[in-house]
PDB file of C-alpha atoms and ligand atoms in Angstrom:
ATOM      1  CA  MET A1402      51.911 -14.753-106.276  1.00 70.00           C
ATOM      2  CA  THR A1403      50.450 -11.667-104.439  1.00 92.00           C
ATOM      3  CA  LYS A1404      47.940 -11.283-101.873  1.00 96.00           C
ATOM      4  CA  ALA A1405      44.906  -9.246-101.582  1.00 96.00           C
ATOM      5  CA  GLY A1406      42.043  -8.720 -98.944  1.00 96.00           C
ATOM      6  CA  TYR A1407      39.824  -7.291 -96.436  1.00 94.00           C
ATOM      7  CA  VAL A1408      41.039  -7.242 -92.596  1.00 95.00           C
ATOM      8  CA  GLY A1409      38.167  -6.447 -90.103  1.00 92.00           C
ATOM      9  CA  LEU A1410      39.679  -4.772 -86.955  1.00 92.00           C
ATOM     10  CA  ILE A1411      37.039  -5.208 -83.963  1.00 87.00           C
ATOM     11  CA  GLY A1412      36.772  -4.994 -80.491  1.00 84.00           C
ATOM     12  CA  ARG A1413      35.105  -3.175 -77.920  1.00 80.00           C
ATOM     13  CA  PRO A1414      35.360   0.851 -78.007  1.00 82.00           C
ATOM     14  CA  ASN A1415      38.445   2.393 -77.114  1.00 87.00           C
ATOM     15  CA  VAL A1416      40.845  -0.426 -77.511  1.00 91.00           C
ATOM     16  CA  GLY A1417      42.896   1.264 -79.550  1.00 94.00           C
ATOM     17  CA  LYS A1418      41.362  -0.127 -83.452  1.00 93.00           C
ATOM     18  CA  SER A1419      41.589   3.251 -85.126  1.00 92.00           C
ATOM     19  CA  THR A1420      45.038   3.866 -83.697  1.00 95.00           C
ATOM     20  CA  LEU A1421      46.173   0.654 -84.748  1.00 97.00           C
ATOM     21  CA  LEU A1422      44.892   1.155 -88.416  1.00 95.00           C
ATOM     22  CA  ASN A1423      46.730   4.737 -88.619  1.00 93.00           C
ATOM     23  CA  HIS A1424      49.943   3.279 -87.860  1.00 96.00           C
ATOM     24  CA  LEU A1425      49.500   0.013 -89.938  1.00 96.00           C
ATOM     25  CA  ILE A1426      49.186   2.027 -92.840  1.00 92.00           C
ATOM     26  CA  GLY A1427      51.592   4.608 -91.713  1.00 89.00           C
ATOM     27  CA  GLN A1428      49.202   7.491 -91.856  1.00 84.00           C
ATOM     28  CA  LYS A1429      46.500   9.206 -89.923  1.00 87.00           C
ATOM     29  CA  ILE A1430      43.228   8.656 -91.635  1.00 88.00           C
ATOM     30  CA  SER A1431      40.840   7.482 -89.017  1.00 87.00           C
ATOM     31  CA  ILE A1432      40.308   9.711 -85.949  1.00 85.00           C
ATOM     32  CA  THR A1433      41.288   8.683 -82.336  1.00 85.00           C
ATOM     33  CA  SER A1434      40.649   9.764 -78.828  1.00 82.00           C
ATOM     34  CA  ARG A1435      40.232   8.683 -75.071  1.00 81.00           C
ATOM     35  CA  ARG A1436      36.386   8.492 -75.465  1.00 76.00           C
ATOM     36  CA  PRO A1437      34.456   5.415 -76.555  1.00 72.00           C
ATOM     37  CA  GLN A1438      32.602   5.663 -79.889  1.00 68.00           C
ATOM     38  CA  THR A1439      34.858   8.226 -81.376  1.00 74.00           C
ATOM     39  CA  THR A1440      34.375   6.137 -84.816  1.00 71.00           C
ATOM     40  CA  ARG A1441      31.072   6.459 -86.360  1.00 72.00           C
ATOM     41  CA  HIS A1442      31.841   5.370 -89.886  1.00 71.00           C
ATOM     42  CA  ARG A1443      33.255   2.420 -91.401  1.00 76.00           C
ATOM     43  CA  ILE A1444      36.413   3.393 -92.989  1.00 85.00           C
ATOM     44  CA  LEU A1445      38.977   1.535 -95.243  1.00 91.00           C
ATOM     45  CA  GLY A1446      42.877   1.843 -94.719  1.00 94.00           C
ATOM     46  CA  ILE A1447      44.680   0.325 -97.414  1.00 96.00           C
ATOM     47  CA  ARG A1448      48.334  -0.677 -97.608  1.00 96.00           C
ATOM     48  CA  THR A1449      50.222  -2.183-100.226  1.00 94.00           C
ATOM     49  CA  THR A1450      53.516  -3.735-100.152  1.00 92.00           C
ATOM     50  CA  GLU A1451      55.735  -6.248-102.199  1.00 90.00           C
ATOM     51  CA  GLY A1452      53.987  -9.011-100.682  1.00 90.00           C
ATOM     52  CA  GLY A1453      50.356  -7.643-101.664  1.00 94.00           C
ATOM     53  CA  GLN A1454      47.644  -5.601-100.694  1.00 96.00           C
ATOM     54  CA  ALA A1455      45.584  -5.493 -96.932  1.00 97.00           C
ATOM     55  CA  ILE A1456      42.829  -3.604 -96.807  1.00 95.00           C
ATOM     56  CA  TYR A1457      41.884  -2.880 -93.238  1.00 95.00           C
ATOM     57  CA  VAL A1458      38.317  -2.072 -92.268  1.00 91.00           C
ATOM     58  CA  ASP A1459      37.749   0.199 -89.191  1.00 87.00           C
ATOM     59  CA  THR A1460      34.650   0.124 -87.333  1.00 77.00           C
ATOM     60  CA  PRO A1461      32.574   1.607 -84.420  1.00 71.00           C
ATOM     61  CA  GLY A1462      33.353  -0.609 -81.544  1.00 62.00           C
ATOM     62  CA  LEU A1463      30.438  -3.204 -81.079  1.00 56.00           C
ATOM     63  CA  ASP A1464      28.593  -2.071 -77.924  1.00 56.00           C
ATOM     64  CA  ALA A1465      25.541  -3.926 -76.242  1.00 50.00           C
ATOM     65  CA  SER A1466      23.503  -0.767 -75.806  1.00 52.00           C
ATOM     66  CA  GLU A1467      20.726  -0.009 -78.682  1.00 48.00           C
ATOM     67  CA  ARG A1468      19.029   2.802 -77.231  1.00 53.00           C
ATOM     68  CA  ARG A1469      19.422   5.613 -79.508  1.00 60.00           C
ATOM     69  CA  ALA A1470      19.481   5.919 -83.376  1.00 61.00           C
ATOM     70  CA  MET A1471      23.167   6.461 -83.326  1.00 59.00           C
ATOM     71  CA  ASN A1472      23.985   3.732 -81.315  1.00 63.00           C
ATOM     72  CA  ARG A1473      22.042   1.178 -83.713  1.00 65.00           C
ATOM     73  CA  TYR A1474      23.819   2.645 -86.615  1.00 61.00           C
ATOM     74  CA  LEU A1475      27.078   1.869 -85.052  1.00 59.00           C
ATOM     75  CA  ASN A1476      26.212  -1.748 -83.773  1.00 65.00           C
ATOM     76  CA  ARG A1477      24.886  -2.403 -87.818  1.00 67.00           C
ATOM     77  CA  THR A1478      28.002  -1.008 -89.420  1.00 62.00           C
ATOM     78  CA  ALA A1479      30.256  -3.241 -86.704  1.00 63.00           C
ATOM     79  CA  GLN A1480      28.343  -6.182 -87.642  1.00 69.00           C
ATOM     80  CA  SER A1481      27.938  -6.143 -91.179  1.00 71.00           C
ATOM     81  CA  VAL A1482      31.892  -5.948 -91.338  1.00 72.00           C
ATOM     82  CA  LEU A1483      32.010  -9.280 -90.021  1.00 76.00           C
ATOM     83  CA  ALA A1484      30.525 -10.933 -93.169  1.00 76.00           C
ATOM     84  CA  GLY A1485      32.629  -9.292 -95.870  1.00 83.00           C
ATOM     85  CA  VAL A1486      36.407  -9.894 -94.768  1.00 92.00           C
ATOM     86  CA  ASP A1487      39.209 -12.382 -95.024  1.00 95.00           C
ATOM     87  CA  VAL A1488      40.753 -11.979 -91.936  1.00 96.00           C
ATOM     88  CA  VAL A1489      39.761 -10.751 -88.237  1.00 93.00           C
ATOM     89  CA  VAL A1490      41.966  -9.047 -85.896  1.00 95.00           C
ATOM     90  CA  TRP A1491      40.315  -8.770 -82.321  1.00 92.00           C
ATOM     91  CA  VAL A1492      41.833  -6.308 -80.577  1.00 93.00           C
ATOM     92  CA  VAL A1493      42.016  -6.021 -76.554  1.00 93.00           C
ATOM     93  CA  ASP A1494      43.782  -3.413 -74.743  1.00 94.00           C
ATOM     94  CA  ARG A1495      44.416  -5.370 -71.604  1.00 93.00           C
ATOM     95  CA  PRO A1496      45.520  -8.923 -70.309  1.00 92.00           C
ATOM     96  CA  ALA A1497      42.132  -9.663 -68.859  1.00 91.00           C
ATOM     97  CA  TRP A1498      38.498 -10.372 -70.515  1.00 91.00           C
ATOM     98  CA  GLN A1499      36.049  -7.729 -69.848  1.00 83.00           C
ATOM     99  CA  PRO A1500      32.270  -8.674 -69.205  1.00 79.00           C
ATOM    100  CA  GLU A1501      31.207  -7.284 -72.720  1.00 72.00           C
ATOM    101  CA  ASP A1502      33.898  -9.963 -74.676  1.00 79.00           C
ATOM    102  CA  ALA A1503      31.087 -12.632 -73.988  1.00 79.00           C
ATOM    103  CA  LEU A1504      29.328 -11.032 -76.485  1.00 74.00           C
ATOM    104  CA  LEU A1505      31.826 -11.069 -79.106  1.00 77.00           C
ATOM    105  CA  PHE A1506      32.864 -14.679 -78.402  1.00 83.00           C
ATOM    106  CA  GLU A1507      29.303 -15.592 -79.079  1.00 80.00           C
ATOM    107  CA  ARG A1508      29.206 -13.810 -82.377  1.00 76.00           C
ATOM    108  CA  LEU A1509      32.723 -14.980 -83.382  1.00 81.00           C
ATOM    109  CA  LYS A1510      31.631 -18.751 -82.791  1.00 82.00           C
ATOM    110  CA  ALA A1511      29.818 -18.767 -86.243  1.00 80.00           C
ATOM    111  CA  VAL A1512      32.732 -16.688 -87.973  1.00 84.00           C
ATOM    112  CA  PRO A1513      34.618 -18.847 -90.476  1.00 88.00           C
ATOM    113  CA  MET A1514      37.645 -16.842 -91.262  1.00 92.00           C
ATOM    114  CA  PRO A1515      40.860 -16.789 -89.002  1.00 95.00           C
ATOM    115  CA  ILE A1516      40.504 -14.584 -86.266  1.00 95.00           C
ATOM    116  CA  ILE A1517      44.077 -13.095 -84.934  1.00 97.00           C
ATOM    117  CA  LEU A1518      43.850 -11.713 -81.294  1.00 97.00           C
ATOM    118  CA  ALA A1519      45.992  -8.392 -80.999  1.00 97.00           C
ATOM    119  CA  ILE A1520      46.638  -7.513 -77.032  1.00 96.00           C
ATOM    120  CA  ASN A1521      47.289  -4.015 -77.715  1.00 97.00           C
ATOM    121  CA  LYS A1522      48.637  -1.145 -75.335  1.00 97.00           C
ATOM    122  CA  VAL A1523      51.451  -3.578 -74.100  1.00 95.00           C
ATOM    123  CA  ASP A1524      53.467  -0.427 -73.382  1.00 96.00           C
ATOM    124  CA  LYS A1525      51.312  -0.299 -70.226  1.00 95.00           C
ATOM    125  CA  TYR A1526      52.164  -3.748 -69.122  1.00 92.00           C
ATOM    126  CA  PRO A1527      56.144  -4.030 -69.427  1.00 86.00           C
ATOM    127  CA  ASP A1528      55.631  -7.074 -66.813  1.00 86.00           C
ATOM    128  CA  LYS A1529      55.589 -10.149 -69.173  1.00 83.00           C
ATOM    129  CA  SER A1530      54.263 -12.409 -66.269  1.00 88.00           C
ATOM    130  CA  VAL A1531      51.107 -10.606 -66.703  1.00 86.00           C
ATOM    131  CA  VAL A1532      50.758 -10.837 -70.467  1.00 89.00           C
ATOM    132  CA  LEU A1533      51.906 -14.505 -70.971  1.00 89.00           C
ATOM    133  CA  PRO A1534      49.175 -16.398 -68.658  1.00 91.00           C
ATOM    134  CA  PHE A1535      46.394 -14.537 -70.514  1.00 93.00           C
ATOM    135  CA  LEU A1536      47.808 -15.671 -73.534  1.00 90.00           C
ATOM    136  CA  GLN A1537      47.851 -19.173 -72.715  1.00 89.00           C
ATOM    137  CA  ALA A1538      44.265 -18.859 -71.429  1.00 90.00           C
ATOM    138  CA  ALA A1539      42.929 -17.198 -74.482  1.00 92.00           C
ATOM    139  CA  LEU A1540      43.747 -20.430 -76.410  1.00 91.00           C
ATOM    140  CA  ASP A1541      42.109 -22.649 -74.228  1.00 90.00           C
ATOM    141  CA  ARG A1542      39.040 -20.303 -74.832  1.00 90.00           C
ATOM    142  CA  PHE A1543      38.805 -20.091 -78.479  1.00 93.00           C
ATOM    143  CA  PRO A1544      40.688 -21.155 -81.569  1.00 93.00           C
ATOM    144  CA  PHE A1545      42.713 -18.138 -82.446  1.00 96.00           C
ATOM    145  CA  ALA A1546      44.839 -18.114 -85.218  1.00 97.00           C
ATOM    146  CA  GLU A1547      47.668 -16.450 -83.606  1.00 97.00           C
ATOM    147  CA  LEU A1548      47.895 -14.231 -80.238  1.00 96.00           C
ATOM    148  CA  ILE A1549      49.994 -11.065 -80.940  1.00 96.00           C
ATOM    149  CA  PRO A1550      51.173  -8.320 -78.161  1.00 96.00           C
ATOM    150  CA  VAL A1551      51.601  -4.952 -79.671  1.00 97.00           C
ATOM    151  CA  SER A1552      51.198  -1.348 -78.963  1.00 97.00           C
ATOM    152  CA  ALA A1553      49.689   0.427 -81.919  1.00 98.00           C
ATOM    153  CA  LEU A1554      50.455   3.862 -80.215  1.00 97.00           C
ATOM    154  CA  ARG A1555      54.486   2.864 -79.861  1.00 97.00           C
ATOM    155  CA  ASP A1556      54.681   0.885 -82.998  1.00 97.00           C
ATOM    156  CA  ILE A1557      55.740  -2.186 -81.182  1.00 96.00           C
ATOM    157  CA  ASN A1558      55.570  -5.788 -82.929  1.00 97.00           C
ATOM    158  CA  LEU A1559      53.310  -4.482 -85.833  1.00 97.00           C
ATOM    159  CA  ASP A1560      55.613  -5.821 -88.421  1.00 96.00           C
ATOM    160  CA  ARG A1561      54.758  -9.056 -86.869  1.00 97.00           C
ATOM    161  CA  LEU A1562      51.044  -8.463 -86.907  1.00 98.00           C
ATOM    162  CA  GLU A1563      51.155  -7.235 -90.316  1.00 97.00           C
ATOM    163  CA  ALA A1564      53.057 -10.596 -91.321  1.00 96.00           C
ATOM    164  CA  SER A1565      50.726 -12.580 -89.635  1.00 97.00           C
ATOM    165  CA  ILE A1566      47.663 -11.005 -91.665  1.00 97.00           C
ATOM    166  CA  MET A1567      49.253 -11.279 -94.768  1.00 96.00           C
ATOM    167  CA  GLN A1568      50.194 -14.731 -94.492  1.00 96.00           C
ATOM    168  CA  ARG A1569      46.447 -15.581 -94.151  1.00 97.00           C
ATOM    169  CA  LEU A1570      45.008 -13.344 -96.870  1.00 97.00           C
ATOM    170  CA  PRO A1571      43.574 -15.076-100.350  1.00 96.00           C
ATOM    171  CA  GLU A1572      46.143 -14.933-103.561  1.00 96.00           C
ATOM    172  CA  GLY A1573      44.912 -12.600-105.865  1.00 95.00           C
ATOM    173  CA  GLU A1574      45.888  -9.090-107.375  1.00 94.00           C
ATOM    174  CA  PRO A1575      45.316  -5.466-105.732  1.00 94.00           C
ATOM    175  CA  ILE A1576      42.055  -4.387-105.526  1.00 94.00           C
ATOM    176  CA  PHE A1577      43.088  -0.614-104.987  1.00 94.00           C
ATOM    177  CA  THR A1578      45.977   1.258-106.798  1.00 93.00           C
ATOM    178  CA  GLN A1579      49.180   1.406-104.679  1.00 89.00           C
ATOM    179  CA  GLU A1580      48.831   5.183-104.266  1.00 86.00           C
ATOM    180  CA  GLN A1581      45.306   4.799-102.510  1.00 90.00           C
ATOM    181  CA  ILE A1582      45.335   4.802 -98.761  1.00 90.00           C
ATOM    182  CA  THR A1583      41.813   4.965 -98.093  1.00 92.00           C
ATOM    183  CA  ASP A1584      38.386   4.968 -99.752  1.00 90.00           C
ATOM    184  CA  ARG A1585      37.222   8.057 -98.423  1.00 88.00           C
ATOM    185  CA  SER A1586      37.340  11.643 -99.824  1.00 89.00           C
ATOM    186  CA  LEU A1587      39.091  14.283 -98.559  1.00 89.00           C
ATOM    187  CA  ARG A1588      35.957  16.265 -97.621  1.00 91.00           C
ATOM    188  CA  PHE A1589      34.948  13.417 -95.616  1.00 90.00           C
ATOM    189  CA  LEU A1590      38.524  12.959 -93.756  1.00 91.00           C
ATOM    190  CA  ALA A1591      38.114  16.993 -93.438  1.00 93.00           C
ATOM    191  CA  ALA A1592      34.878  16.527 -91.481  1.00 93.00           C
ATOM    192  CA  GLU A1593      36.180  13.549 -89.126  1.00 91.00           C
ATOM    193  CA  PHE A1594      39.378  15.861 -88.359  1.00 93.00           C
ATOM    194  CA  ILE A1595      37.338  18.466 -87.116  1.00 95.00           C
ATOM    195  CA  ARG A1596      35.045  16.257 -85.246  1.00 91.00           C
ATOM    196  CA  GLU A1597      38.467  14.511 -83.712  1.00 91.00           C
ATOM    197  CA  LYS A1598      39.422  18.018 -82.199  1.00 93.00           C
ATOM    198  CA  LEU A1599      35.759  18.446 -80.844  1.00 92.00           C
ATOM    199  CA  THR A1600      35.727  15.239 -79.161  1.00 88.00           C
ATOM    200  CA  ARG A1601      39.025  15.651 -77.649  1.00 89.00           C
ATOM    201  CA  SER A1602      38.566  19.118 -76.225  1.00 89.00           C
ATOM    202  CA  LEU A1603      34.721  18.789 -75.090  1.00 86.00           C
ATOM    203  CA  ASP A1604      33.313  17.194 -72.125  1.00 73.00           C
ATOM    204  CA  GLN A1605      31.862  13.831 -71.705  1.00 67.00           C
ATOM    205  CA  GLU A1606      28.500  14.186 -73.309  1.00 65.00           C
ATOM    206  CA  LEU A1607      28.696  16.952 -75.774  1.00 73.00           C
ATOM    207  CA  PRO A1608      30.868  14.870 -78.600  1.00 70.00           C
ATOM    208  CA  HIS A1609      27.776  12.561 -78.823  1.00 73.00           C
ATOM    209  CA  ALA A1610      25.399  15.318 -79.522  1.00 75.00           C
ATOM    210  CA  LEU A1611      27.192  16.866 -82.248  1.00 85.00           C
ATOM    211  CA  THR A1612      28.364  16.205 -86.285  1.00 87.00           C
ATOM    212  CA  VAL A1613      30.185  18.099 -88.770  1.00 91.00           C
ATOM    213  CA  GLU A1614      29.035  18.864 -92.391  1.00 92.00           C
ATOM    214  CA  ILE A1615      31.351  20.607 -94.877  1.00 93.00           C
ATOM    215  CA  GLU A1616      29.693  23.111 -96.676  1.00 94.00           C
ATOM    216  CA  GLN A1617      32.664  24.179 -99.092  1.00 94.00           C
ATOM    217  CA  PHE A1618      35.944  22.157 -99.905  1.00 94.00           C
ATOM    218  CA  ARG A1619      37.902  24.182-102.843  1.00 94.00           C
ATOM    219  CA  GLU A1620      41.452  23.083-103.533  1.00 91.00           C
ATOM    220  CA  ASP A1621      43.183  26.161-105.051  1.00 91.00           C
ATOM    221  CA  PRO A1622      46.881  25.757-106.243  1.00 90.00           C
ATOM    222  CA  ALA A1623      48.105  27.379-103.206  1.00 91.00           C
ATOM    223  CA  ILE A1624      45.624  26.895-100.421  1.00 96.00           C
ATOM    224  CA  THR A1625      42.580  24.557 -99.544  1.00 96.00           C
ATOM    225  CA  ARG A1626      39.306  26.384 -98.583  1.00 97.00           C
ATOM    226  CA  ILE A1627      37.339  24.735 -96.167  1.00 96.00           C
ATOM    227  CA  SER A1628      33.713  26.008 -94.877  1.00 96.00           C
ATOM    228  CA  ALA A1629      32.314  23.490 -92.178  1.00 96.00           C
ATOM    229  CA  VAL A1630      28.948  23.742 -89.932  1.00 95.00           C
ATOM    230  CA  ILE A1631      29.217  22.159 -86.484  1.00 94.00           C
ATOM    231  CA  TRP A1632      25.466  21.035 -85.879  1.00 92.00           C
ATOM    232  CA  VAL A1633      24.690  20.507 -82.306  1.00 90.00           C
ATOM    233  CA  GLU A1634      21.262  19.732 -80.712  1.00 87.00           C
ATOM    234  CA  ARG A1635      20.414  22.576 -78.436  1.00 88.00           C
ATOM    235  CA  GLU A1636      21.432  26.249 -77.872  1.00 91.00           C
ATOM    236  CA  GLY A1637      23.077  25.154 -74.546  1.00 90.00           C
ATOM    237  CA  GLN A1638      25.700  23.161 -76.504  1.00 90.00           C
ATOM    238  CA  LYS A1639      26.232  25.888 -79.197  1.00 93.00           C
ATOM    239  CA  VAL A1640      27.103  28.102 -76.501  1.00 93.00           C
ATOM    240  CA  ILE A1641      29.709  25.497 -75.144  1.00 92.00           C
ATOM    241  CA  VAL A1642      31.045  25.002 -78.501  1.00 94.00           C
ATOM    242  CA  ILE A1643      31.764  28.333 -79.137  1.00 95.00           C
ATOM    243  CA  GLY A1644      33.036  29.004 -75.614  1.00 93.00           C
ATOM    244  CA  LYS A1645      33.986  32.261 -73.787  1.00 94.00           C
ATOM    245  CA  LYS A1646      34.609  35.059 -76.394  1.00 95.00           C
ATOM    246  CA  GLY A1647      34.624  32.220 -78.944  1.00 95.00           C
ATOM    247  CA  GLU A1648      37.934  31.024 -77.429  1.00 95.00           C
ATOM    248  CA  MET A1649      36.899  27.053 -77.781  1.00 94.00           C
ATOM    249  CA  LEU A1650      35.795  27.333 -81.299  1.00 96.00           C
ATOM    250  CA  LYS A1651      39.096  29.209 -82.201  1.00 96.00           C
ATOM    251  CA  LYS A1652      41.508  26.450 -80.453  1.00 96.00           C
ATOM    252  CA  ILE A1653      39.412  23.471 -82.223  1.00 95.00           C
ATOM    253  CA  GLY A1654      39.705  25.274 -85.415  1.00 96.00           C
ATOM    254  CA  GLN A1655      43.429  25.810 -85.091  1.00 97.00           C
ATOM    255  CA  GLN A1656      44.218  22.090 -84.020  1.00 96.00           C
ATOM    256  CA  ALA A1657      41.914  21.091 -86.888  1.00 96.00           C
ATOM    257  CA  ARG A1658      43.501  23.187 -89.583  1.00 96.00           C
ATOM    258  CA  LEU A1659      47.068  22.206 -88.623  1.00 95.00           C
ATOM    259  CA  ALA A1660      46.136  18.766 -88.874  1.00 92.00           C
ATOM    260  CA  LEU A1661      44.466  19.317 -92.182  1.00 93.00           C
ATOM    261  CA  GLU A1662      47.267  20.956 -93.324  1.00 93.00           C
ATOM    262  CA  LYS A1663      49.298  18.306 -92.442  1.00 89.00           C
ATOM    263  CA  LEU A1664      46.945  15.611 -94.483  1.00 87.00           C
ATOM    264  CA  LEU A1665      47.188  17.761 -97.647  1.00 88.00           C
ATOM    265  CA  GLY A1666      50.324  19.074 -97.169  1.00 88.00           C
ATOM    266  CA  GLN A1667      49.173  22.583 -98.336  1.00 92.00           C
ATOM    267  CA  LYS A1668      48.111  25.609 -96.493  1.00 96.00           C
ATOM    268  CA  VAL A1669      44.351  25.369 -95.211  1.00 97.00           C
ATOM    269  CA  TYR A1670      41.851  28.209 -94.504  1.00 97.00           C
ATOM    270  CA  LEU A1671      39.022  26.858 -92.584  1.00 97.00           C
ATOM    271  CA  ASN A1672      35.804  28.743 -91.484  1.00 96.00           C
ATOM    272  CA  LEU A1673      33.827  27.000 -88.529  1.00 97.00           C
ATOM    273  CA  TRP A1674      30.132  27.873 -87.631  1.00 96.00           C
ATOM    274  CA  VAL A1675      27.907  26.137 -85.176  1.00 95.00           C
ATOM    275  CA  LYS A1676      24.571  25.510 -85.753  1.00 94.00           C
ATOM    276  CA  VAL A1677      21.462  23.906 -83.904  1.00 92.00           C
ATOM    277  CA  LYS A1678      19.111  21.226 -85.314  1.00 85.00           C
ATOM    278  CA  LYS A1679      17.164  19.581 -82.751  1.00 78.00           C
ATOM    279  CA  GLY A1680      17.421  16.250 -81.735  1.00 68.00           C
ATOM    280  CA  TRP A1681      19.384  14.964 -84.778  1.00 63.00           C
ATOM    281  CA  SER A1682      21.193  12.161 -83.169  1.00 64.00           C
ATOM    282  CA  ASP A1683      17.965  10.701 -82.205  1.00 61.00           C
ATOM    283  CA  ASN A1684      16.310  10.832 -85.610  1.00 60.00           C
ATOM    284  CA  ALA A1685      17.224   8.446 -87.929  1.00 57.00           C
ATOM    285  CA  ARG A1686      16.309  10.666 -91.162  1.00 57.00           C
ATOM    286  CA  ALA A1687      18.216  13.775 -89.673  1.00 60.00           C
ATOM    287  CA  LEU A1688      21.205  11.147 -89.346  1.00 61.00           C
ATOM    288  CA  GLN A1689      20.755  10.307 -93.190  1.00 62.00           C
ATOM    289  CA  GLY A1690      20.677  13.767 -94.208  1.00 60.00           C
ATOM    290  CA  LEU A1691      23.811  14.310 -92.721  1.00 61.00           C
ATOM    291  CA  GLY A1692      25.423  11.110 -94.553  1.00 60.00           C
ATOM    292  CA  TYR A1693      25.132   8.629 -91.665  1.00 60.00           C
ATOM    293  CA  HIS A1694      23.713   5.734 -93.806  1.00 57.00           C
ATOM    294  CA  ASP A1695      24.851   2.369 -94.487  1.00 50.00           C
ATOM    295  CA  ASP A1696      27.025   2.173 -97.427  1.00 45.00           C
TER     296      ASP A1696
HETATM  297  N1  GDP B 859      49.392   3.470 -74.139  1.00 52.11           N
HETATM  298  C1  GDP B 859      48.595   3.357 -75.337  1.00 52.11           C
HETATM  299  N2  GDP B 859      47.526   4.075 -75.496  1.00 52.11           N
HETATM  300  C2  GDP B 859      46.886   3.639 -76.660  1.00 52.11           C
HETATM  301  C3  GDP B 859      47.566   2.830 -77.691  1.00 52.11           C
HETATM  302  N3  GDP B 859      46.851   2.616 -78.721  1.00 52.11           N
HETATM  303  C4  GDP B 859      45.764   3.514 -78.628  1.00 52.11           C
HETATM  304  N4  GDP B 859      46.060   3.917 -77.356  1.00 52.11           N
HETATM  305  C5  GDP B 859      44.897   5.283 -76.933  1.00 52.11           C
HETATM  306  O1  GDP B 859      43.801   4.497 -76.976  1.00 52.11           O
HETATM  307  C6  GDP B 859      42.765   5.332 -77.078  1.00 52.11           C
HETATM  308  C7  GDP B 859      41.818   5.053 -78.241  1.00 52.11           C
HETATM  309  O2  GDP B 859      42.263   4.687 -79.146  1.00 52.11           O
HETATM  310  P1  GDP B 859      41.348   4.626 -80.230  1.00 52.11           P
HETATM  311  O3  GDP B 859      42.291   3.884 -81.764  1.00 52.11           O
HETATM  312  O4  GDP B 859      40.498   5.700 -80.668  1.00 52.11           O
HETATM  313  O5  GDP B 859      40.404   3.445 -79.952  1.00 52.11           O
HETATM  314  P2  GDP B 859      39.178   2.666 -80.920  1.00 52.11           P
HETATM  315  O6  GDP B 859      37.975   2.953 -79.812  1.00 52.11           O
HETATM  316  O7  GDP B 859      39.155   1.220 -80.596  1.00 52.11           O
HETATM  317  O8  GDP B 859      39.242   2.849 -82.387  1.00 52.11           O
HETATM  318  C8  GDP B 859      43.213   6.751 -77.293  1.00 52.11           C
HETATM  319  O9  GDP B 859      43.638   7.574 -76.618  1.00 52.11           O
HETATM  320  C9  GDP B 859      44.722   6.031 -78.014  1.00 52.11           C
HETATM  321  O10 GDP B 859      45.551   7.126 -78.026  1.00 52.11           O
HETATM  322  C10 GDP B 859      48.624   1.839 -77.065  1.00 52.11           C
HETATM  323  O11 GDP B 859      49.451   1.132 -77.816  1.00 52.11           O
HETATM  324  N5  GDP B 859      49.209   2.196 -76.179  1.00 52.11           N
HETATM  325 MG1   MG B 860      37.835   3.897 -83.586  1.00 52.11          MG
END
């Protein structure tokens, strides 16, 4: 009898949810960075083994602030995940609770499915005497199904986490084919990979103010041709993204092209444009036009 079901990865921004998803399925599909709220879309990562099929749902981090349209969208997506999964993995990145965790405890009280607590980034805490008391105290605070220290980045204990998840999935036939690793198109992944490089290269505020739209995606036998627009909110931001003598845009283009070639297993010709669309991140209609809608 095989197992199949959905696994929600939840937790504050930056704890390593997307890194965990990529390492659990063994291929990079969800973009990551040191900046909070890199993940803007719900994305599925599918892993099929002999034991069954686990479908991981990566989400934007639950965030308490709802000031702008983008934040409201991020929050809605994160919340809706809790409704449709069989197992929840709550990821934290240090052996201590944060003030915002109180909000999650509140939301999880009413959730019927098993909740596994994954303490990520244990590579940063080699001293077990820091982690063990936290685990004990966590059980006193909440009836977690299991507590598992892991390092997503260094692949520590991920097999144990996977076994624990698989054990708790319902019995059933696979929902996706064995080869499928995500529900998203290559076109979507291409836009995300470009946004990842932008997020990693640019200063604090800018990544929130930009988005990427694929204008052309053509797979020829020897090469994939991709043309993309980087939308920013103001003329000044355009200047920054392009950089002195176009150097910033060139660097971002090169990094994105290499990542895309790895994903596609083929040469990529990448053309990037920077254009201004005023106030897009604050305007729900503009967001929809660029593909940010609930799905
Ligand atoms: N040291 C360490 N860093 C990690 C680990 N997992 C993720 N990170 C880093 O934490 C940052 C945030 O990761 P990301 O997956 O984008 O977090 P998300 O916002 O929860 O999806 C990135 O810089 C990752 O490289 C880990 O196991 N150890
Ligand atoms: Mg993420």
